[in-house]
Amino acid sequence: MSTLFLLLILLLGFLITFQIAKASEYVGVLKGEKKNFEQHNRINGFLMIVFLVLGLIGVYWCNELFRGRILGESASKHGEEIDTMLYITIAITGVVFVITQILLFWFAYKYQYSEKRKAYYFPHSNKLEVIWTVIPAIALTVLVGFGLFYWFRITGEAPREANQIEITGKQFGWIFRYPGKDQTFGKKYYQNITDKDNNQLGLLWDDPNSHDDIVVNNEMYIVVNEPVKLIINSRDVVHDVGLVYFRQKMDAVPGTPTTMWFIPKFTTEEMKKKTGNPDFEYEISCDQMCGRGHYTMRGIVKVVTKEEYILWLAKQKPNYAQIMQDKTPAPAGGAAQADSTKSTVSR
Ligand SMILES: [Cu+2]
């Protein structure tokens, strides 16, 4: 019944539209085709100018409205360069945008149909084709060249003294690993991952390098004015480490580690003062739609001084020590060793 009703409504809608079109056609004939056409021509020409003026005012207004509200000052040295690149790109494309829009709408108004004028037949010009192909090509090559230069800097070799942190995305959250005193990450194997036994990354305990590895969730501590290299992984699907204040972003791909490095400029405390927001925190967002709980992947980056960092690190217990403590309440070295072999799944 409701389908029939719907069909009837559609049919009625079609009939009404058809009748309105027919009626306006008759009105046109009655008024005189020519007069009708001239009137529409003038109105449309005038509307072109209205659209141009309102559109340009809208662009200006929108820029004023969001000025300084979007990202704020970059908090990393790389970010300054990326911001400069962005402003240069916006300036060049902005000038081109304004000029082309003015020409487009002004010409449509100025050269609207006139009885006194006949359109000039202009089929082709090699010179013009070359000009409007070569100039944008050179401009875009320069812009893309700058982009590539900065991209290679961010993803390229980090300075030797950079602090290394491994960051692993999972559904849904971030796991951070610090290499510990030996400055070397221990081996891991995905089949060893057991959240139940607190081995979130599947570390292999028969590799001594893994024994001092520190594994933490949700908060990543980094040192101000020191380079930090992130080694990015995923435990399940593709995530993306988005560090908007540092102008950094990189996919977390399962099985294929990616890297990026940067130098944070301001501590979290300094940013609280700079932004006038006592609750300010640097955020890590997941910039890739990764499932139902994607929105919960908010991590925090604490940028601290070297002294604060050393203090914080000293308080962290290596993952190995945590697991051994859970398994063997009595501090017996032999028992811990026996357990370590048990927790390692043979490949
Ligand atoms: Cu995600």
XYZ file of C-alpha atoms in Angstrom, residues 145-281:
137
model
C 60.474 19.829 -4.542
C 60.395 21.693 -1.215
C 57.842 19.203 0.086
C 60.032 16.243 -0.855
C 63.091 17.878 0.712
C 61.317 18.256 4.072
C 59.733 14.806 3.808
C 63.146 13.191 3.359
C 64.483 15.157 6.325
C 61.666 13.929 8.596
C 61.740 10.313 7.483
C 65.491 10.146 6.836
C 68.363 9.207 9.091
C 67.928 10.635 12.606
C 70.945 12.134 14.406
C 73.064 9.520 16.159
C 72.287 10.872 19.624
C 68.486 10.792 19.058
C 66.414 9.159 21.803
C 64.662 6.158 20.310
C 61.122 5.250 21.215
C 59.069 2.507 19.657
C 55.384 3.303 19.334
C 52.904 0.566 18.515
C 49.273 1.154 17.639
C 46.612 -1.352 18.582
C 42.852 -1.519 18.627
C 42.514 0.770 20.540
C 45.460 2.560 22.113
C 49.208 3.157 21.948
C 52.039 1.123 23.449
C 55.439 2.820 23.936
C 58.729 0.990 24.371
C 61.984 2.518 25.599
C 65.189 0.544 24.982
C 66.417 0.797 28.591
C 70.017 1.250 29.765
C 71.575 -0.784 26.931
C 69.931 1.562 24.384
C 69.006 -1.504 22.321
C 65.521 -2.862 21.757
C 65.145 -6.584 22.461
C 63.691 -8.904 19.869
C 59.964 -9.546 19.700
C 57.695 -11.987 17.976
C 54.034 -11.389 17.305
C 52.945 -14.848 18.460
C 54.296 -14.032 21.912
C 51.805 -11.198 22.368
C 49.674 -11.898 25.414
C 47.847 -9.068 27.099
C 46.839 -11.472 29.855
C 50.479 -12.101 30.799
C 51.403 -8.429 30.333
C 53.541 -9.040 27.251
C 51.760 -6.538 25.018
C 54.501 -6.459 22.401
C 55.476 -10.146 22.384
C 59.015 -9.522 23.652
C 61.348 -12.523 23.496
C 62.848 -13.079 26.906
C 65.682 -15.260 25.653
C 67.121 -12.112 24.104
C 68.914 -10.343 26.979
C 68.434 -6.976 25.237
C 64.707 -7.168 25.982
C 65.194 -7.520 29.749
C 65.587 -3.796 30.408
C 63.026 -2.642 27.802
C 60.412 -0.393 29.367
C 56.858 -0.698 28.075
C 54.248 1.941 28.948
C 50.773 2.824 27.733
C 49.045 6.060 26.812
C 51.757 8.565 27.843
C 55.034 9.096 25.991
C 57.802 11.112 27.671
C 60.306 12.960 25.484
C 63.065 15.484 26.209
C 62.820 19.103 25.075
C 65.445 20.292 22.538
C 66.733 16.752 21.971
C 66.048 14.788 18.790
C 63.630 11.918 19.201
C 63.244 9.102 16.710
C 59.961 7.208 16.638
C 59.918 3.641 15.357
C 56.299 3.048 14.442
C 54.516 -0.306 14.407
C 51.042 -1.712 14.534
C 49.768 -4.795 16.290
C 46.666 -5.281 14.150
C 45.337 -2.906 11.481
C 46.798 0.253 9.908
C 46.856 3.131 12.393
C 48.537 6.512 12.006
C 50.624 8.450 14.500
C 49.399 12.034 14.257
C 51.404 14.621 16.218
C 49.740 17.800 15.120
C 51.698 20.226 17.339
C 54.975 18.860 15.975
C 53.573 18.777 12.389
C 54.357 15.054 12.167
C 52.270 12.206 10.831
C 53.127 8.675 9.832
C 51.224 5.468 9.174
C 51.611 2.536 11.573
C 51.649 -0.516 9.356
C 51.566 -4.076 10.719
C 54.807 -5.910 9.892
C 56.530 -2.888 8.316
C 58.123 -0.474 10.800
C 58.119 3.183 9.731
C 60.170 5.979 11.291
C 60.200 9.728 11.734
C 62.163 12.094 13.937
C 61.852 15.622 15.258
C 63.113 18.009 17.940
C 60.468 19.302 20.364
C 60.901 23.012 21.128
C 58.738 23.626 24.183
C 58.003 21.566 27.279
C 54.381 20.795 28.146
C 54.674 23.327 31.010
C 55.909 26.041 28.628
C 53.032 25.298 26.251
C 50.532 25.631 29.108
C 51.796 29.204 29.613
C 52.052 29.963 25.889
C 48.515 28.817 25.155
C 47.081 30.191 28.396
C 45.488 26.794 28.911
C 46.421 25.165 32.240
C 45.141 21.795 30.976
C 47.178 21.817 27.751
C 48.638 18.474 26.685
